[in-house]
Amino acid sequence: MPPSDHAVQVVQVPPAVTHGLRGRVLRPGVPPDRVRWRADDLPGTAAFAATDGDGAVVGTAIVYPEPCPWLPDRAGAWRLRGMATDEAWRSTGVGSAVLGAVVAHVSDAGGSLVWCNARVPARRFYERAGFVAHGDEWEDAEIGPHIAMWRPVGPDQPGDAAAD
């Protein structure tokens, strides 16, 4: 349960640090190897964890350079994956803090956009962070309904200054 002040710290971590929360939130009941992705081992991958006062991971995400499927010629595209917040910490700003760290990282690395395949229930969260939907929703047989989303990144983009 989150403390009354909801204090968290977001830091860049090795991707393996994110696996436990990824499994509990995004892939409950699947074998642990199903929460480890090829992207975890790419040289440009950056993983982030929000930790509570006791050091428990309560939010996660990874981001890495990958062309955006619907904007394949746009340089500087990064893919967001594994965005998860512990259920007890939802609606406390943890997800926004993690996403802010991701966007700041991409901007600092010279990236121009972040894209993801968002779970439909999280769509409004991403829209509040400046993401826009691309195309129609689809059903992933293992994990439910999704929508492709993206947002530009950079010093002149709304909301990016707050991510610093």
Short mmCIF file of N, CA and C in Angstrom, two decimals:
data_model
loop_
_atom_site.label_atom_id
_atom_site.label_comp_id
_atom_site.label_asym_id
_atom_site.label_seq_id
_atom_site.Cartn_x
_atom_site.Cartn_y
_atom_site.Cartn_z
N MET A 1 0.85 -1.18 0.00
CA MET A 1 0.00 0.00 0.00
C MET A 1 0.89 1.24 0.00
N PRO A 2 0.55 2.26 -0.82
CA PRO A 2 1.40 3.44 -0.86
C PRO A 2 1.29 4.27 0.40
N PRO A 3 2.41 4.91 0.80
CA PRO A 3 2.36 5.80 1.96
C PRO A 3 1.54 7.04 1.61
N SER A 4 1.16 7.80 2.60
CA SER A 4 0.31 8.96 2.36
C SER A 4 0.97 10.01 1.48
N ASP A 5 2.31 10.09 1.48
CA ASP A 5 2.96 11.10 0.65
C ASP A 5 3.27 10.57 -0.76
N HIS A 6 3.06 9.30 -0.99
CA HIS A 6 3.25 8.68 -2.31
C HIS A 6 4.65 8.93 -2.87
N ALA A 7 5.65 9.04 -2.02
CA ALA A 7 7.01 9.33 -2.47
C ALA A 7 7.61 8.14 -3.20
N VAL A 8 8.06 8.40 -4.40
CA VAL A 8 8.76 7.39 -5.17
C VAL A 8 9.98 8.03 -5.80
N GLN A 9 10.91 7.18 -6.15
CA GLN A 9 12.11 7.61 -6.86
C GLN A 9 12.16 6.82 -8.15
N VAL A 10 12.37 7.50 -9.28
CA VAL A 10 12.48 6.83 -10.58
C VAL A 10 13.94 6.85 -10.98
N VAL A 11 14.49 5.66 -11.25
CA VAL A 11 15.89 5.54 -11.63
C VAL A 11 16.02 4.59 -12.81
N GLN A 12 17.10 4.77 -13.57
CA GLN A 12 17.41 3.84 -14.64
C GLN A 12 18.04 2.60 -14.00
N VAL A 13 17.60 1.42 -14.44
CA VAL A 13 18.01 0.16 -13.84
C VAL A 13 18.31 -0.87 -14.93
N PRO A 14 18.98 -1.96 -14.59
CA PRO A 14 19.09 -3.06 -15.55
C PRO A 14 17.69 -3.60 -15.84
N PRO A 15 17.39 -3.99 -17.09
CA PRO A 15 16.05 -4.47 -17.43
C PRO A 15 15.53 -5.59 -16.52
N ALA A 16 16.42 -6.45 -16.03
CA ALA A 16 15.97 -7.56 -15.18
C ALA A 16 15.25 -7.07 -13.93
N VAL A 17 15.57 -5.86 -13.46
CA VAL A 17 14.92 -5.31 -12.28
C VAL A 17 13.42 -5.11 -12.53
N THR A 18 13.04 -4.92 -13.79
CA THR A 18 11.63 -4.68 -14.13
C THR A 18 10.82 -5.96 -14.30
N HIS A 19 11.49 -7.09 -14.41
CA HIS A 19 10.79 -8.34 -14.74
C HIS A 19 9.73 -8.75 -13.72
N GLY A 20 10.00 -8.62 -12.44
CA GLY A 20 9.03 -9.04 -11.42
C GLY A 20 7.71 -8.31 -11.55
N LEU A 21 7.76 -6.98 -11.64
CA LEU A 21 6.53 -6.20 -11.77
C LEU A 21 5.88 -6.44 -13.13
N ARG A 22 6.69 -6.52 -14.19
CA ARG A 22 6.14 -6.85 -15.51
C ARG A 22 5.32 -8.12 -15.45
N GLY A 23 5.88 -9.14 -14.81
CA GLY A 23 5.17 -10.42 -14.72
C GLY A 23 3.87 -10.31 -13.95
N ARG A 24 3.91 -9.65 -12.79
CA ARG A 24 2.71 -9.55 -11.96
C ARG A 24 1.61 -8.74 -12.62
N VAL A 25 1.97 -7.64 -13.31
CA VAL A 25 0.97 -6.74 -13.86
C VAL A 25 0.62 -7.07 -15.31
N LEU A 26 1.61 -7.33 -16.14
CA LEU A 26 1.38 -7.48 -17.57
C LEU A 26 1.20 -8.93 -18.04
N ARG A 27 1.78 -9.86 -17.33
CA ARG A 27 1.73 -11.26 -17.76
C ARG A 27 1.48 -12.18 -16.57
N PRO A 28 0.44 -11.94 -15.76
CA PRO A 28 0.23 -12.78 -14.57
C PRO A 28 0.03 -14.24 -14.95
N GLY A 29 0.69 -15.11 -14.21
CA GLY A 29 0.52 -16.54 -14.41
C GLY A 29 1.35 -17.15 -15.52
N VAL A 30 2.15 -16.36 -16.22
CA VAL A 30 2.98 -16.94 -17.27
C VAL A 30 4.37 -17.25 -16.72
N PRO A 31 5.08 -18.16 -17.36
CA PRO A 31 6.44 -18.47 -16.90
C PRO A 31 7.33 -17.23 -16.92
N PRO A 32 8.26 -17.12 -15.98
CA PRO A 32 9.13 -15.94 -15.88
C PRO A 32 9.87 -15.60 -17.17
N ASP A 33 10.21 -16.60 -17.98
CA ASP A 33 10.93 -16.30 -19.21
C ASP A 33 10.08 -15.53 -20.22
N ARG A 34 8.78 -15.49 -20.04
CA ARG A 34 7.89 -14.76 -20.95
C ARG A 34 7.88 -13.25 -20.69
N VAL A 35 8.48 -12.82 -19.59
CA VAL A 35 8.56 -11.38 -19.32
C VAL A 35 9.94 -10.82 -19.68
N ARG A 36 10.81 -11.68 -20.15
CA ARG A 36 12.13 -11.25 -20.63
C ARG A 36 12.02 -11.16 -22.15
N TRP A 37 12.34 -9.98 -22.69
CA TRP A 37 12.20 -9.75 -24.12
C TRP A 37 13.55 -9.56 -24.77
N ARG A 38 13.62 -9.80 -26.06
CA ARG A 38 14.84 -9.60 -26.84
C ARG A 38 15.35 -8.18 -26.63
N ALA A 39 14.42 -7.22 -26.54
CA ALA A 39 14.81 -5.81 -26.38
C ALA A 39 15.57 -5.55 -25.08
N ASP A 40 15.38 -6.40 -24.07
CA ASP A 40 16.11 -6.21 -22.82
C ASP A 40 17.62 -6.25 -23.02
N ASP A 41 18.06 -6.95 -24.06
CA ASP A 41 19.49 -7.13 -24.29
C ASP A 41 20.07 -6.21 -25.37
N LEU A 42 19.25 -5.36 -25.96
CA LEU A 42 19.76 -4.44 -26.98
C LEU A 42 20.61 -3.36 -26.32
N PRO A 43 21.69 -2.94 -26.98
CA PRO A 43 22.59 -1.95 -26.37
C PRO A 43 21.91 -0.63 -26.04
N GLY A 44 20.92 -0.19 -26.80
CA GLY A 44 20.29 1.10 -26.55
C GLY A 44 19.12 1.07 -25.59
N THR A 45 18.78 -0.10 -25.08
CA THR A 45 17.63 -0.20 -24.19
C THR A 45 17.89 0.51 -22.87
N ALA A 46 16.89 1.28 -22.45
CA ALA A 46 16.94 1.92 -21.14
C ALA A 46 15.71 1.45 -20.36
N ALA A 47 15.93 0.92 -19.17
CA ALA A 47 14.85 0.47 -18.30
C ALA A 47 14.77 1.40 -17.11
N PHE A 48 13.55 1.64 -16.66
CA PHE A 48 13.32 2.53 -15.54
C PHE A 48 12.45 1.84 -14.50
N ALA A 49 12.74 2.14 -13.25
CA ALA A 49 11.93 1.60 -12.15
C ALA A 49 11.61 2.72 -11.18
N ALA A 50 10.36 2.77 -10.77
CA ALA A 50 9.95 3.64 -9.67
C ALA A 50 9.97 2.77 -8.43
N THR A 51 10.66 3.25 -7.40
CA THR A 51 10.75 2.48 -6.16
C THR A 51 10.15 3.28 -5.02
N ASP A 52 9.56 2.55 -4.08
CA ASP A 52 9.00 3.21 -2.90
C ASP A 52 10.11 3.42 -1.87
N GLY A 53 9.75 3.93 -0.71
CA GLY A 53 10.74 4.22 0.33
C GLY A 53 11.51 3.01 0.81
N ASP A 54 10.93 1.82 0.62
CA ASP A 54 11.61 0.58 1.02
C ASP A 54 12.39 -0.05 -0.11
N GLY A 55 12.40 0.57 -1.28
CA GLY A 55 13.13 0.04 -2.42
C GLY A 55 12.34 -0.94 -3.28
N ALA A 56 11.07 -1.15 -2.98
CA ALA A 56 10.24 -2.05 -3.79
C ALA A 56 9.90 -1.38 -5.11
N VAL A 57 9.96 -2.15 -6.19
CA VAL A 57 9.63 -1.63 -7.52
C VAL A 57 8.12 -1.54 -7.63
N VAL A 58 7.62 -0.30 -7.87
CA VAL A 58 6.18 -0.08 -7.96
C VAL A 58 5.75 0.45 -9.33
N GLY A 59 6.71 0.71 -10.21
CA GLY A 59 6.43 1.15 -11.57
C GLY A 59 7.61 0.84 -12.46
N THR A 60 7.35 0.52 -13.73
CA THR A 60 8.44 0.17 -14.65
C THR A 60 8.10 0.56 -16.07
N ALA A 61 9.13 0.63 -16.88
CA ALA A 61 9.01 0.76 -18.34
C ALA A 61 10.39 0.56 -18.93
N ILE A 62 10.42 0.13 -20.19
CA ILE A 62 11.66 0.12 -20.95
C ILE A 62 11.41 0.87 -22.25
N VAL A 63 12.47 1.39 -22.82
CA VAL A 63 12.39 2.11 -24.09
C VAL A 63 13.67 1.82 -24.87
N TYR A 64 13.53 1.73 -26.18
CA TYR A 64 14.69 1.43 -27.01
C TYR A 64 14.44 1.92 -28.43
N PRO A 65 15.53 2.23 -29.15
CA PRO A 65 15.36 2.69 -30.53
C PRO A 65 14.74 1.58 -31.39
N GLU A 66 13.66 1.91 -32.07
CA GLU A 66 13.03 1.00 -33.03
C GLU A 66 12.14 1.83 -33.94
N PRO A 67 12.25 1.64 -35.25
CA PRO A 67 11.41 2.42 -36.16
C PRO A 67 9.92 2.26 -35.84
N CYS A 68 9.20 3.35 -35.99
CA CYS A 68 7.75 3.33 -35.80
C CYS A 68 7.13 2.70 -37.04
N PRO A 69 6.31 1.65 -36.88
CA PRO A 69 5.77 0.94 -38.05
C PRO A 69 4.99 1.82 -39.02
N TRP A 70 4.28 2.84 -38.55
CA TRP A 70 3.48 3.66 -39.45
C TRP A 70 4.19 4.95 -39.85
N LEU A 71 5.39 5.19 -39.30
CA LEU A 71 6.24 6.30 -39.71
C LEU A 71 7.66 5.77 -39.91
N PRO A 72 7.84 4.79 -40.80
CA PRO A 72 9.13 4.10 -40.90
C PRO A 72 10.31 4.98 -41.32
N ASP A 73 10.04 6.10 -41.98
CA ASP A 73 11.12 6.96 -42.42
C ASP A 73 11.46 8.06 -41.42
N ARG A 74 10.73 8.11 -40.32
CA ARG A 74 10.97 9.15 -39.31
C ARG A 74 12.15 8.72 -38.44
N ALA A 75 13.22 9.50 -38.50
CA ALA A 75 14.41 9.18 -37.70
C ALA A 75 14.13 9.44 -36.22
N GLY A 76 14.85 8.75 -35.37
CA GLY A 76 14.78 9.01 -33.94
C GLY A 76 13.59 8.41 -33.22
N ALA A 77 13.02 7.33 -33.76
CA ALA A 77 11.87 6.69 -33.11
C ALA A 77 12.34 5.72 -32.05
N TRP A 78 11.63 5.71 -30.92
CA TRP A 78 11.91 4.81 -29.80
C TRP A 78 10.62 4.10 -29.43
N ARG A 79 10.71 2.83 -29.10
CA ARG A 79 9.55 2.05 -28.70
C ARG A 79 9.49 1.91 -27.18
N LEU A 80 8.32 2.16 -26.63
CA LEU A 80 8.04 2.00 -25.21
C LEU A 80 7.38 0.65 -25.00
N ARG A 81 7.88 -0.11 -24.02
CA ARG A 81 7.28 -1.41 -23.68
C ARG A 81 7.35 -1.62 -22.17
N GLY A 82 6.57 -2.55 -21.71
CA GLY A 82 6.66 -2.97 -20.32
C GLY A 82 6.25 -1.91 -19.32
N MET A 83 5.42 -0.98 -19.73
CA MET A 83 4.95 0.07 -18.81
C MET A 83 3.96 -0.57 -17.85
N ALA A 84 4.29 -0.55 -16.56
CA ALA A 84 3.44 -1.20 -15.56
C ALA A 84 3.54 -0.46 -14.24
N THR A 85 2.41 -0.39 -13.55
CA THR A 85 2.36 0.19 -12.21
C THR A 85 1.68 -0.79 -11.28
N ASP A 86 2.28 -1.02 -10.12
CA ASP A 86 1.67 -1.88 -9.11
C ASP A 86 0.26 -1.38 -8.82
N GLU A 87 -0.68 -2.29 -8.71
CA GLU A 87 -2.08 -1.92 -8.54
C GLU A 87 -2.30 -0.97 -7.36
N ALA A 88 -1.61 -1.19 -6.27
CA ALA A 88 -1.77 -0.34 -5.08
C ALA A 88 -1.27 1.08 -5.30
N TRP A 89 -0.47 1.29 -6.33
CA TRP A 89 0.13 2.59 -6.58
C TRP A 89 -0.51 3.32 -7.76
N ARG A 90 -1.53 2.76 -8.38
CA ARG A 90 -2.17 3.42 -9.52
C ARG A 90 -2.87 4.70 -9.06
N SER A 91 -2.91 5.65 -9.94
CA SER A 91 -3.53 6.97 -9.69
C SER A 91 -2.81 7.76 -8.61
N THR A 92 -1.52 7.49 -8.41
CA THR A 92 -0.73 8.24 -7.44
C THR A 92 0.39 9.05 -8.11
N GLY A 93 0.49 8.99 -9.44
CA GLY A 93 1.54 9.70 -10.16
C GLY A 93 2.74 8.85 -10.51
N VAL A 94 2.74 7.58 -10.09
CA VAL A 94 3.88 6.71 -10.39
C VAL A 94 4.04 6.52 -11.90
N GLY A 95 2.96 6.18 -12.59
CA GLY A 95 3.05 5.96 -14.04
C GLY A 95 3.52 7.21 -14.76
N SER A 96 3.01 8.36 -14.36
CA SER A 96 3.43 9.62 -14.98
C SER A 96 4.91 9.89 -14.72
N ALA A 97 5.38 9.58 -13.53
CA ALA A 97 6.79 9.78 -13.21
C ALA A 97 7.69 8.88 -14.06
N VAL A 98 7.29 7.63 -14.21
CA VAL A 98 8.07 6.70 -15.04
C VAL A 98 8.05 7.16 -16.49
N LEU A 99 6.87 7.49 -17.00
CA LEU A 99 6.77 7.93 -18.39
C LEU A 99 7.56 9.22 -18.60
N GLY A 100 7.55 10.11 -17.62
CA GLY A 100 8.35 11.33 -17.72
C GLY A 100 9.82 11.03 -17.83
N ALA A 101 10.31 10.04 -17.07
CA ALA A 101 11.72 9.65 -17.15
C ALA A 101 12.04 9.06 -18.52
N VAL A 102 11.11 8.28 -19.06
CA VAL A 102 11.29 7.68 -20.39
C VAL A 102 11.39 8.78 -21.45
N VAL A 103 10.44 9.71 -21.44
CA VAL A 103 10.43 10.79 -22.43
C VAL A 103 11.68 11.65 -22.31
N ALA A 104 12.09 11.96 -21.09
CA ALA A 104 13.31 12.75 -20.90
C ALA A 104 14.53 12.01 -21.45
N HIS A 105 14.59 10.69 -21.22
CA HIS A 105 15.70 9.89 -21.74
C HIS A 105 15.74 9.94 -23.27
N VAL A 106 14.59 9.73 -23.88
CA VAL A 106 14.53 9.74 -25.35
C VAL A 106 14.93 11.12 -25.88
N SER A 107 14.43 12.17 -25.26
CA SER A 107 14.78 13.53 -25.68
C SER A 107 16.28 13.78 -25.53
N ASP A 108 16.84 13.38 -24.38
CA ASP A 108 18.28 13.55 -24.15
C ASP A 108 19.13 12.77 -25.14
N ALA A 109 18.58 11.64 -25.64
CA ALA A 109 19.30 10.81 -26.61
C ALA A 109 19.09 11.31 -28.04
N GLY A 110 18.35 12.40 -28.20
CA GLY A 110 18.12 12.96 -29.54
C GLY A 110 16.94 12.33 -30.26
N GLY A 111 16.12 11.58 -29.56
CA GLY A 111 14.96 10.96 -30.19
C GLY A 111 13.92 11.98 -30.58
N SER A 112 13.09 11.60 -31.55
CA SER A 112 12.06 12.53 -32.04
C SER A 112 10.64 12.05 -31.76
N LEU A 113 10.48 10.77 -31.41
CA LEU A 113 9.15 10.28 -31.07
C LEU A 113 9.24 9.01 -30.24
N VAL A 114 8.17 8.76 -29.49
CA VAL A 114 8.02 7.52 -28.72
C VAL A 114 6.72 6.89 -29.19
N TRP A 115 6.75 5.57 -29.44
CA TRP A 115 5.54 4.87 -29.83
C TRP A 115 5.38 3.61 -28.99
N CYS A 116 4.15 3.12 -28.94
CA CYS A 116 3.88 1.91 -28.17
C CYS A 116 2.60 1.24 -28.67
N ASN A 117 2.42 0.02 -28.25
CA ASN A 117 1.16 -0.69 -28.40
C ASN A 117 0.55 -0.71 -27.01
N ALA A 118 -0.36 0.23 -26.78
CA ALA A 118 -0.94 0.42 -25.46
C ALA A 118 -2.13 -0.48 -25.23
N ARG A 119 -2.29 -0.93 -24.01
CA ARG A 119 -3.51 -1.64 -23.64
C ARG A 119 -4.64 -0.62 -23.65
N VAL A 120 -5.77 -1.01 -24.19
CA VAL A 120 -6.89 -0.09 -24.32
C VAL A 120 -7.29 0.56 -23.00
N PRO A 121 -7.31 -0.17 -21.87
CA PRO A 121 -7.67 0.51 -20.62
C PRO A 121 -6.70 1.64 -20.22
N ALA A 122 -5.48 1.64 -20.76
CA ALA A 122 -4.50 2.69 -20.44
C ALA A 122 -4.51 3.83 -21.46
N ARG A 123 -5.38 3.76 -22.44
CA ARG A 123 -5.38 4.76 -23.51
C ARG A 123 -5.46 6.18 -22.97
N ARG A 124 -6.36 6.48 -22.05
CA ARG A 124 -6.53 7.84 -21.55
C ARG A 124 -5.28 8.32 -20.80
N PHE A 125 -4.62 7.41 -20.10
CA PHE A 125 -3.35 7.76 -19.44
C PHE A 125 -2.36 8.28 -20.48
N TYR A 126 -2.20 7.55 -21.57
CA TYR A 126 -1.26 7.95 -22.62
C TYR A 126 -1.71 9.25 -23.30
N GLU A 127 -3.00 9.40 -23.53
CA GLU A 127 -3.49 10.63 -24.15
C GLU A 127 -3.19 11.84 -23.28
N ARG A 128 -3.35 11.70 -21.97
CA ARG A 128 -3.02 12.81 -21.06
C ARG A 128 -1.53 13.17 -21.15
N ALA A 129 -0.71 12.20 -21.53
CA ALA A 129 0.74 12.43 -21.66
C ALA A 129 1.13 12.87 -23.07
N GLY A 130 0.15 13.19 -23.91
CA GLY A 130 0.45 13.70 -25.24
C GLY A 130 0.48 12.68 -26.35
N PHE A 131 0.18 11.42 -26.07
CA PHE A 131 0.15 10.39 -27.10
C PHE A 131 -1.16 10.50 -27.88
N VAL A 132 -1.09 10.12 -29.16
CA VAL A 132 -2.29 10.03 -29.99
C VAL A 132 -2.38 8.62 -30.55
N ALA A 133 -3.61 8.18 -30.75
CA ALA A 133 -3.84 6.84 -31.28
C ALA A 133 -3.56 6.81 -32.78
N HIS A 134 -3.13 5.65 -33.23
CA HIS A 134 -2.93 5.42 -34.66
C HIS A 134 -3.67 4.14 -35.04
N GLY A 135 -4.61 4.24 -35.95
CA GLY A 135 -5.32 3.06 -36.43
C GLY A 135 -6.41 2.60 -35.46
N ASP A 136 -6.84 1.38 -35.70
CA ASP A 136 -7.93 0.79 -34.93
C ASP A 136 -7.40 -0.08 -33.81
N GLU A 137 -8.24 -0.31 -32.83
CA GLU A 137 -7.92 -1.25 -31.75
C GLU A 137 -7.85 -2.66 -32.34
N TRP A 138 -7.04 -3.51 -31.70
CA TRP A 138 -6.98 -4.91 -32.06
C TRP A 138 -6.87 -5.75 -30.81
N GLU A 139 -7.13 -7.02 -30.94
CA GLU A 139 -7.11 -7.93 -29.81
C GLU A 139 -5.86 -8.79 -29.86
N ASP A 140 -5.06 -8.74 -28.81
CA ASP A 140 -3.94 -9.66 -28.66
C ASP A 140 -4.51 -10.86 -27.91
N ALA A 141 -4.42 -12.02 -28.50
CA ALA A 141 -5.06 -13.22 -27.94
C ALA A 141 -4.60 -13.53 -26.52
N GLU A 142 -3.36 -13.19 -26.18
CA GLU A 142 -2.83 -13.50 -24.85
C GLU A 142 -3.10 -12.42 -23.82
N ILE A 143 -3.14 -11.15 -24.25
CA ILE A 143 -3.17 -10.08 -23.25
C ILE A 143 -4.24 -9.02 -23.47
N GLY A 144 -5.13 -9.21 -24.43
CA GLY A 144 -6.28 -8.33 -24.54
C GLY A 144 -6.18 -7.24 -25.58
N PRO A 145 -7.13 -6.28 -25.52
CA PRO A 145 -7.24 -5.23 -26.54
C PRO A 145 -6.13 -4.19 -26.44
N HIS A 146 -5.64 -3.78 -27.60
CA HIS A 146 -4.55 -2.82 -27.71
C HIS A 146 -4.88 -1.75 -28.74
N ILE A 147 -4.13 -0.65 -28.65
CA ILE A 147 -4.19 0.42 -29.65
C ILE A 147 -2.77 0.96 -29.82
N ALA A 148 -2.36 1.19 -31.08
CA ALA A 148 -1.05 1.79 -31.34
C ALA A 148 -1.14 3.27 -30.99
N MET A 149 -0.09 3.79 -30.35
CA MET A 149 -0.06 5.20 -29.96
C MET A 149 1.35 5.76 -30.15
N TRP A 150 1.43 7.08 -30.27
CA TRP A 150 2.73 7.71 -30.41
C TRP A 150 2.63 9.17 -29.99
N ARG A 151 3.80 9.75 -29.75
CA ARG A 151 3.88 11.18 -29.48
C ARG A 151 5.25 11.70 -29.89
N PRO A 152 5.30 12.96 -30.36
CA PRO A 152 6.60 13.56 -30.65
C PRO A 152 7.34 13.84 -29.35
N VAL A 153 8.66 13.93 -29.45
CA VAL A 153 9.52 14.18 -28.30
C VAL A 153 10.51 15.26 -28.69
N GLY A 154 10.84 16.08 -27.73
CA GLY A 154 11.86 17.09 -27.96
C GLY A 154 11.64 18.31 -27.10
N PRO A 155 12.61 19.18 -27.05
CA PRO A 155 12.52 20.34 -26.16
C PRO A 155 11.37 21.28 -26.48
N ASP A 156 10.88 21.27 -27.73
CA ASP A 156 9.79 22.18 -28.09
C ASP A 156 8.41 21.49 -28.01
N GLN A 157 8.35 20.29 -27.45
CA GLN A 157 7.09 19.57 -27.35
C GLN A 157 6.41 19.87 -26.02
N PRO A 158 5.09 20.05 -26.04
CA PRO A 158 4.36 20.29 -24.79
C PRO A 158 4.55 19.13 -23.82
N GLY A 159 4.78 19.46 -22.57
CA GLY A 159 4.90 18.44 -21.54
C GLY A 159 6.29 17.91 -21.33
N ASP A 160 7.20 18.10 -22.28
CA ASP A 160 8.53 17.55 -22.13
C ASP A 160 9.36 18.28 -21.08
N ALA A 161 9.13 19.55 -20.89
CA ALA A 161 9.89 20.28 -19.88
C ALA A 161 9.57 19.73 -18.49
N ALA A 162 8.32 19.31 -18.29
CA ALA A 162 7.94 18.75 -16.99
C ALA A 162 8.58 17.40 -16.76
N ALA A 163 9.01 16.74 -17.82
CA ALA A 163 9.62 15.41 -17.66
C ALA A 163 11.07 15.50 -17.20
N ASP A 164 11.67 16.68 -17.31
CA ASP A 164 13.08 16.82 -16.90
C ASP A 164 13.26 16.67 -15.41
#
